[in-house]
Each structure stands twice: as C-alpha cells, then as structure tokens.
C-alpha cells in the first residue's frame, strides 16, 4: 500500500509518499515507513501497476513490495548486468524494476506460464518504455532455463515462482551464472514459519531444505535478508 509519511530533509520536514507493503513483514511499522520514505520511490507507472494488481484480490500477494523493488533497481544499477533472468513474472512489477535499470543492449528474460497475468505486465512495460529490453517466454520455466545457451552467462537472476521447484531453478541458473553473478531468491522466510519448529508442512519443510542447501553450498556466498517475505542474495564465487 502507499501511505503519506513525513520525511526529514535537513532542517525542514517534507511530506513524502512512501510505499510499503509486505516489505514490512519482519520490521516494526514505523521503521518500515521510515525506510520506505528514505528509499527510491516507485515511478508513476509503477504505482499504477501496484494499484491495478491490488484489485486482483488475494492473488495480488504474489507481487513483491515497493521497497524490495527499489532494492532490485539499485542492485541492477550497481551490477550493470548484460543478461538478467526472472523466474515468475506475474503482473510484471519486479521485471519493471530490473528492466528500468538495464543499460542499452542489456536483456531481461522473463519466464512465466500465465498469459493472463503477463498480459498486464506487457501493458506496463510498454508504458514505461522498457518492453524492448524484456524477452517474455511463456512455458515451464525449467524448460526455458535448460534451453538457454552457456553463453552469454547470466549476470543477475530472480527466482519467485513455485517453491517446490526452487532447487531445480537454482541449479539451472547457477550452471549458467557468470563469476560474481547474483541470484535473488524470494519468500525464503515464508512468513517466519521456517524458523518455527511447530510448522512441519510440506512447503515449509521444502523451503528449509532449500535454505540449508544454499547456506552449505561451497560454490556460492549468500546472505538472507528480512525484506519482504525473506530475500536471499547469492553470489557465485570467483
């Protein structure tokens, strides 16, 4: 959601529209609002996409929050990837955040199975002027990933799709990841249930196993961040 908050800029205080949503799941609300107010703000097009997606009801929960989107935009700017890959696109907000920071000639390959949700994404990518940077591929993501050539190497990847397939997506991307390349994996905290021994459902156990695998993987370095529903940042070692 978007809320008006006060932002302190030196001696003056300005009213600033900060956007917060699931980004504050593990952070006290006042601190989350403060962080959002002092971070890169969504563009007008991004705000409209957030609003349209919110009208979809409970399924809108598949969209990342604006603070996470800002993090991904800043990270993309810093990494300057030539090839980025996204697994799970939904209505296109995360792709829009990445594509907006790509340099000329760089490409983002988006993998999804839904023509319905990605039709919304296409409209907003066009409006934002980034459609030419995005290659949307409809079909099973694992098939798309395995069909990618070994060159060019992937510089940045974002995994946010069916959780049971996370290990397969991870391995398929890691095989093609450039040294120093980064993989972002969403929903790794599952609302905190992964840290609660009382939760032993299949989905939670699968996420615990994936998290343990990444933490023990000698090929990479990783850090788990309490942003959104938990975001793990993984870098392939040189």
CSV table of C-alpha atoms in Angstrom, one decimal, residues 142 159 161-170 210:
chain,number,residue,atom,x,y,z
A,142,UNK,CA,12.8,-25.1,-16.1
A,159,UNK,CA,13.5,-16.6,-8.5
A,161,UNK,CA,7.8,-19.0,-8.6
A,162,UNK,CA,6.6,-22.4,-7.4
A,163,UNK,CA,8.6,-23.1,-4.3
A,164,UNK,CA,8.9,-26.8,-4.7
A,165,UNK,CA,10.9,-26.2,-7.9
A,166,UNK,CA,13.4,-23.7,-6.3
A,167,UNK,CA,16.2,-26.3,-6.2
A,168,UNK,CA,15.9,-27.0,-9.9
A,169,UNK,CA,15.7,-23.4,-10.8
A,170,UNK,CA,18.7,-22.6,-8.7
A,210,UNK,CA,16.5,-25.3,0.1
